């Protein structure tokens, strides 16, 4: 069995794709397969993939003639993955040449199903190291707080393939934030471990920014309901924590949105969602852990949030 399957969804990634592919195909761990899907790109991404496919026997290229979205692309690659473990790399990002070896060895040393770590944000002004909370190895049954200590993107992580396939864990294909349920569901069945160090490079560019508010941003409430229903509200405090943190964080990210009416609608919907599902959410220990002082006060009150983000928007025009 191949040790690691690397899944790369590709859509209009021509300026970044070669660096991404080189970082994956030149790994110190050689027993890997790379599955890349061209999701209806309009640029030269498919030509680049075909060029690399001719040179590398362990690269499989799938071509979606019509764009079907990142959830579909990740799922179709997942169906073809044969590795003991799976990891994801976005086509505009890149990884350290030892990442797969480090993650795999760490997983095998303690029989882990889910491995994560920190990453670098590759910004025009330089590299910035993320500071996720490290945690002791364990399952959510043993250490439920782990659920509140990870990011919910799949790209700085490694998953045991058997766990994903046995429990039929898939990416949502019709909703934004499609990766959040995937990661949360995988963690439910996994022995989780944190590997110190940064091995993934998340490239920040113009199209990475998420300050534009559309109706698709309201999908976060459907996504969180999927996670809540899957866990059946157990562990309650931890689920409450990730609900609060995701709603609060989405509101913060959208502070630059010019459409005041839509922004206030989103804030109102967020508070209504939390009040309905978690009436005492303002007292959640993880919310209080992560938000301090004036920031927590602002994010705990609907009207204050609306006024503050309106003032922020005017001040930063």
Short mmCIF file of C-alpha atoms in Angstrom, two decimals:
data_model
loop_
_atom_site.label_atom_id
_atom_site.label_comp_id
_atom_site.label_asym_id
_atom_site.label_seq_id
_atom_site.Cartn_x
_atom_site.Cartn_y
_atom_site.Cartn_z
CA UNK A 1 0.00 0.00 0.00
CA UNK A 2 1.21 3.50 -0.84
CA UNK A 3 2.04 5.44 2.29
CA UNK A 4 0.44 8.80 1.44
CA UNK A 5 -2.03 10.05 -1.16
CA UNK A 6 -1.73 13.77 -1.88
CA UNK A 7 -4.87 15.41 -3.30
CA UNK A 8 -4.58 18.69 -5.23
CA UNK A 9 -7.71 20.43 -6.59
CA UNK A 10 -6.75 22.85 -9.37
CA UNK A 11 -8.71 25.79 -10.72
CA UNK A 12 -7.01 28.63 -12.66
CA UNK A 13 -3.77 28.18 -10.72
CA UNK A 14 -1.28 28.76 -13.54
CA UNK A 15 0.93 31.32 -11.70
CA UNK A 16 1.41 29.02 -8.70
CA UNK A 17 0.94 25.48 -9.95
CA UNK A 18 4.53 24.58 -10.87
CA UNK A 19 5.82 25.56 -7.43
CA UNK A 20 3.04 23.57 -5.81
CA UNK A 21 3.68 20.44 -7.90
CA UNK A 22 7.45 20.65 -7.44
CA UNK A 23 7.08 20.86 -3.66
CA UNK A 24 4.88 17.75 -3.62
CA UNK A 25 6.67 15.62 -6.22
CA UNK A 26 10.12 16.31 -4.75
CA UNK A 27 9.26 15.09 -1.25
CA UNK A 28 11.80 13.20 0.84
CA UNK A 29 9.13 10.51 1.25
CA UNK A 30 9.05 8.73 -2.08
CA UNK A 31 6.24 6.22 -1.53
CA UNK A 32 3.43 8.62 -2.41
CA UNK A 33 0.77 9.07 -5.05
CA UNK A 34 -0.37 12.48 -6.19
CA UNK A 35 -3.92 12.95 -7.50
CA UNK A 36 -4.64 16.31 -9.11
CA UNK A 37 -7.97 17.33 -10.60
CA UNK A 38 -8.29 20.16 -13.08
CA UNK A 39 -11.68 21.64 -12.25
CA UNK A 40 -12.58 23.34 -15.52
CA UNK A 41 -9.68 25.81 -15.50
CA UNK A 42 -9.72 28.53 -18.15
CA UNK A 43 -5.97 29.14 -18.08
CA UNK A 44 -3.02 26.79 -18.80
CA UNK A 45 -3.38 24.74 -15.62
CA UNK A 46 -4.38 21.56 -17.47
CA UNK A 47 -1.40 21.85 -19.85
CA UNK A 48 0.94 22.16 -16.86
CA UNK A 49 -0.64 19.13 -15.20
CA UNK A 50 -0.28 17.06 -18.38
CA UNK A 51 3.36 18.13 -18.70
CA UNK A 52 4.11 16.94 -15.15
CA UNK A 53 2.05 13.78 -15.63
CA UNK A 54 4.35 12.73 -18.48
CA UNK A 55 7.40 13.08 -16.23
CA UNK A 56 6.06 11.54 -13.02
CA UNK A 57 4.55 8.06 -12.88
CA UNK A 58 3.04 8.70 -9.45
CA UNK A 59 0.97 11.69 -10.66
CA UNK A 60 -2.62 11.02 -11.68
CA UNK A 61 -4.49 13.83 -13.45
CA UNK A 62 -8.28 14.02 -13.60
CA UNK A 63 -9.95 16.58 -15.86
CA UNK A 64 -13.34 18.03 -15.02
CA UNK A 65 -14.25 19.74 -18.29
CA UNK A 66 -16.83 21.85 -16.45
CA UNK A 67 -16.07 23.55 -13.13
CA UNK A 68 -17.81 21.58 -10.36
CA UNK A 69 -16.33 23.16 -7.25
CA UNK A 70 -13.67 22.27 -4.73
CA UNK A 71 -15.90 19.92 -2.71
CA UNK A 72 -16.63 17.77 -5.74
CA UNK A 73 -12.99 17.82 -6.81
CA UNK A 74 -11.73 16.71 -3.42
CA UNK A 75 -14.33 13.94 -3.27
CA UNK A 76 -13.56 12.51 -6.71
CA UNK A 77 -9.87 12.37 -5.80
CA UNK A 78 -10.72 10.78 -2.47
CA UNK A 79 -12.51 7.97 -4.31
CA UNK A 80 -9.29 7.16 -6.20
CA UNK A 81 -6.90 7.50 -3.24
CA UNK A 82 -5.13 4.27 -2.27
CA UNK A 83 -2.65 5.57 0.29
CA UNK A 84 -2.61 4.60 3.95
CA UNK A 85 -2.98 8.30 4.72
CA UNK A 86 -4.43 11.25 2.81
CA UNK A 87 -3.38 14.87 2.78
CA UNK A 88 -4.56 17.89 0.82
CA UNK A 89 -2.59 20.68 -0.83
CA UNK A 90 -4.26 23.64 -2.53
CA UNK A 91 -2.84 24.42 -5.96
CA UNK A 92 -1.64 27.93 -5.07
CA UNK A 93 0.16 26.72 -1.92
CA UNK A 94 3.29 24.61 -1.38
CA UNK A 95 4.80 22.37 1.29
CA UNK A 96 8.16 21.74 2.92
CA UNK A 97 10.09 18.97 1.15
CA UNK A 98 10.03 16.88 4.37
CA UNK A 99 6.40 17.45 5.32
CA UNK A 100 5.01 14.09 4.23
CA UNK A 101 7.86 12.12 5.78
CA UNK A 102 7.60 14.04 9.07
CA UNK A 103 3.82 13.65 9.25
CA UNK A 104 3.87 9.99 8.27
CA UNK A 105 6.62 9.03 10.72
CA UNK A 106 4.87 10.95 13.49
CA UNK A 107 1.61 9.16 12.73
CA UNK A 108 3.16 5.70 12.66
CA UNK A 109 5.14 6.25 15.86
CA UNK A 110 1.94 6.64 17.91
CA UNK A 111 -0.64 4.98 15.64
CA UNK A 112 -2.40 8.27 14.89
CA UNK A 113 -5.41 8.78 12.64
CA UNK A 114 -5.34 12.59 12.46
CA UNK A 115 -2.23 14.77 12.45
CA UNK A 116 -2.01 18.54 12.34
CA UNK A 117 0.48 21.32 13.04
CA UNK A 118 1.19 24.97 12.37
CA UNK A 119 1.67 26.59 8.97
CA UNK A 120 3.30 29.61 7.41
CA UNK A 121 1.25 32.38 5.86
CA UNK A 122 3.25 33.39 2.78
CA UNK A 123 2.44 37.09 2.42
CA UNK A 124 4.10 39.66 0.11
CA UNK A 125 5.87 41.11 3.14
CA UNK A 126 7.23 37.74 4.25
CA UNK A 127 6.39 34.55 6.15
CA UNK A 128 4.19 34.64 9.23
CA UNK A 129 3.92 31.57 11.46
CA UNK A 130 0.46 30.64 12.67
CA UNK A 131 0.12 29.90 16.36
CA UNK A 132 -2.44 27.16 16.73
CA UNK A 133 -2.67 25.62 20.16
CA UNK A 134 -0.65 22.45 20.57
CA UNK A 135 -2.36 19.57 22.33
CA UNK A 136 -1.49 16.24 23.86
CA UNK A 137 -2.23 13.17 21.77
CA UNK A 138 -5.62 11.61 22.36
CA UNK A 139 -9.16 11.03 21.14
CA UNK A 140 -12.04 13.47 21.54
CA UNK A 141 -13.59 11.11 24.04
CA UNK A 142 -10.45 11.44 26.17
CA UNK A 143 -9.68 15.09 25.38
CA UNK A 144 -12.76 16.85 23.93
CA UNK A 145 -10.98 20.22 24.09
CA UNK A 146 -8.93 19.18 21.03
CA UNK A 147 -12.00 20.02 18.92
CA UNK A 148 -11.48 23.69 19.79
CA UNK A 149 -7.73 23.70 19.18
CA UNK A 150 -7.47 23.07 15.44
CA UNK A 151 -8.23 24.93 12.25
CA UNK A 152 -10.94 23.34 10.12
CA UNK A 153 -9.17 23.49 6.77
CA UNK A 154 -7.79 20.14 5.53
CA UNK A 155 -4.50 21.34 4.07
CA UNK A 156 -2.15 21.31 7.07
CA UNK A 157 -3.32 17.88 8.14
CA UNK A 158 -3.02 14.17 7.41
CA UNK A 159 -5.92 11.71 7.75
CA UNK A 160 -5.93 7.92 7.98
CA UNK A 161 -7.69 6.83 4.79
CA UNK A 162 -9.47 3.91 6.44
CA UNK A 163 -11.23 6.24 8.90
CA UNK A 164 -12.44 8.50 6.10
CA UNK A 165 -13.73 5.71 3.90
CA UNK A 166 -15.23 3.48 6.60
CA UNK A 167 -17.35 6.35 7.88
CA UNK A 168 -18.12 7.73 4.41
CA UNK A 169 -16.80 11.19 5.29
CA UNK A 170 -17.16 13.57 2.36
CA UNK A 171 -16.80 17.24 1.55
CA UNK A 172 -20.01 19.20 1.11
CA UNK A 173 -20.45 19.91 -2.62
CA UNK A 174 -23.16 22.59 -2.67
CA UNK A 175 -22.15 24.77 0.28
CA UNK A 176 -19.37 27.21 1.09
CA UNK A 177 -17.10 26.21 4.01
CA UNK A 178 -17.28 22.65 2.68
CA UNK A 179 -14.17 21.56 4.58
CA UNK A 180 -15.39 22.28 8.13
CA UNK A 181 -17.68 19.22 8.44
CA UNK A 182 -15.05 16.99 6.80
CA UNK A 183 -12.43 17.82 9.42
CA UNK A 184 -14.88 17.77 12.34
CA UNK A 185 -16.31 14.39 11.31
CA UNK A 186 -12.86 12.86 10.82
CA UNK A 187 -11.81 13.97 14.29
CA UNK A 188 -14.78 12.22 15.88
CA UNK A 189 -13.30 8.79 15.08
CA UNK A 190 -9.60 9.61 15.34
CA UNK A 191 -6.69 9.46 17.67
CA UNK A 192 -5.32 12.97 17.13
CA UNK A 193 -1.79 14.30 17.37
CA UNK A 194 -0.08 17.68 17.02
CA UNK A 195 3.32 17.86 15.29
CA UNK A 196 5.33 20.95 16.29
CA UNK A 197 6.76 23.00 13.45
CA UNK A 198 5.55 24.58 10.22
CA UNK A 199 5.51 22.48 7.07
CA UNK A 200 2.68 23.99 5.01
CA UNK A 201 2.90 27.34 3.19
CA UNK A 202 -0.43 29.08 2.66
CA UNK A 203 0.05 31.71 -0.05
CA UNK A 204 -1.85 34.96 0.49
CA UNK A 205 -2.72 36.84 -2.70
CA UNK A 206 -5.58 39.00 -3.94
CA UNK A 207 -7.93 36.10 -4.60
CA UNK A 208 -7.23 34.70 -1.11
CA UNK A 209 -9.03 37.59 0.57
CA UNK A 210 -12.49 36.82 1.95
CA UNK A 211 -13.81 40.28 2.75
CA UNK A 212 -16.59 40.21 0.15
CA UNK A 213 -19.94 39.28 1.65
CA UNK A 214 -22.43 37.40 -0.52
CA UNK A 215 -25.37 35.15 0.17
CA UNK A 216 -22.96 32.20 0.10
CA UNK A 217 -21.44 33.36 3.39
CA UNK A 218 -24.75 32.51 5.04
CA UNK A 219 -23.92 28.85 4.32
CA UNK A 220 -21.89 28.84 7.54
CA UNK A 221 -25.11 28.33 9.50
CA UNK A 222 -26.06 25.27 7.44
CA UNK A 223 -22.52 23.95 7.79
CA UNK A 224 -22.52 24.31 11.56
CA UNK A 225 -25.90 22.58 11.78
CA UNK A 226 -24.44 19.64 9.84
CA UNK A 227 -21.63 19.37 12.40
CA UNK A 228 -23.98 19.78 15.38
CA UNK A 229 -26.36 17.11 14.11
CA UNK A 230 -23.47 14.74 13.40
CA UNK A 231 -22.17 15.01 16.96
CA UNK A 232 -25.69 15.12 18.45
CA UNK A 233 -24.49 18.02 20.60
CA UNK A 234 -21.88 15.90 22.38
CA UNK A 235 -19.43 17.14 23.57
CA UNK A 236 -21.69 20.14 24.20
CA UNK A 237 -19.21 22.76 25.47
CA UNK A 238 -16.75 22.07 22.67
CA UNK A 239 -19.43 22.14 19.95
CA UNK A 240 -20.77 25.33 21.44
CA UNK A 241 -17.25 26.73 21.34
CA UNK A 242 -16.62 26.02 17.67
CA UNK A 243 -20.06 27.38 16.76
CA UNK A 244 -19.37 30.62 18.60
CA UNK A 245 -15.85 30.97 17.25
CA UNK A 246 -16.88 30.33 13.65
CA UNK A 247 -19.78 32.79 13.71
CA UNK A 248 -17.71 35.44 15.49
CA UNK A 249 -14.74 34.94 13.18
CA UNK A 250 -16.81 35.15 10.03
CA UNK A 251 -18.28 38.43 11.25
CA UNK A 252 -14.79 39.77 11.91
CA UNK A 253 -13.52 38.74 8.47
CA UNK A 254 -16.40 40.59 6.84
CA UNK A 255 -15.77 43.88 8.62
CA UNK A 256 -14.58 45.51 5.38
CA UNK A 257 -17.76 44.64 3.48
CA UNK A 258 -19.30 47.78 1.94
CA UNK A 259 -22.86 46.44 1.92
CA UNK A 260 -23.95 47.59 5.38
CA UNK A 261 -27.44 46.11 5.04
CA UNK A 262 -26.19 42.64 4.15
CA UNK A 263 -23.46 42.78 6.81
CA UNK A 264 -25.99 43.67 9.51
CA UNK A 265 -28.28 40.91 8.26
CA UNK A 266 -25.41 38.45 8.63
CA UNK A 267 -24.60 39.68 12.15
CA UNK A 268 -28.27 39.45 13.13
CA UNK A 269 -28.55 35.95 11.69
CA UNK A 270 -25.39 34.93 13.55
CA UNK A 271 -26.67 36.10 16.94
CA UNK A 272 -30.07 34.52 16.31
CA UNK A 273 -28.40 31.23 15.35
CA UNK A 274 -26.29 31.15 18.52
CA UNK A 275 -29.13 32.25 20.80
CA UNK A 276 -31.41 29.55 19.39
CA UNK A 277 -28.92 26.69 19.57
CA UNK A 278 -26.76 27.69 22.53
CA UNK A 279 -28.68 30.09 24.81
CA UNK A 280 -25.75 30.55 27.20
CA UNK A 281 -23.04 30.86 24.54
CA UNK A 282 -21.62 34.10 25.94
CA UNK A 283 -20.40 32.14 28.96
CA UNK A 284 -18.70 29.43 26.91
CA UNK A 285 -15.27 28.76 28.35
CA UNK A 286 -13.60 28.49 24.94
CA UNK A 287 -15.11 31.78 23.76
CA UNK A 288 -13.85 33.38 26.96
CA UNK A 289 -10.48 31.72 26.45
CA UNK A 290 -10.04 33.13 22.95
CA UNK A 291 -11.71 36.53 23.23
CA UNK A 292 -10.63 39.01 25.89
CA UNK A 293 -11.76 42.39 27.18
CA UNK A 294 -13.30 44.84 24.74
CA UNK A 295 -13.15 42.37 21.83
CA UNK A 296 -15.34 39.90 23.71
CA UNK A 297 -17.74 42.67 24.71
CA UNK A 298 -18.14 43.79 21.08
CA UNK A 299 -18.64 40.25 19.81
CA UNK A 300 -21.15 39.41 22.54
CA UNK A 301 -23.68 42.11 21.64
CA UNK A 302 -25.54 42.34 18.34
CA UNK A 303 -26.09 46.12 18.23
CA UNK A 304 -22.58 46.88 19.44
CA UNK A 305 -21.15 44.63 16.72
CA UNK A 306 -23.19 46.37 14.04
CA UNK A 307 -22.10 49.82 15.20
CA UNK A 308 -18.46 48.85 15.64
CA UNK A 309 -18.07 47.24 12.21
CA UNK A 310 -19.86 50.16 10.59
CA UNK A 311 -17.41 52.56 12.25
CA UNK A 312 -14.50 50.32 11.24
CA UNK A 313 -15.67 50.32 7.65
CA UNK A 314 -15.97 54.11 7.49
CA UNK A 315 -12.58 54.62 9.14
CA UNK A 316 -10.83 52.31 6.68
CA UNK A 317 -12.31 53.59 3.41
#
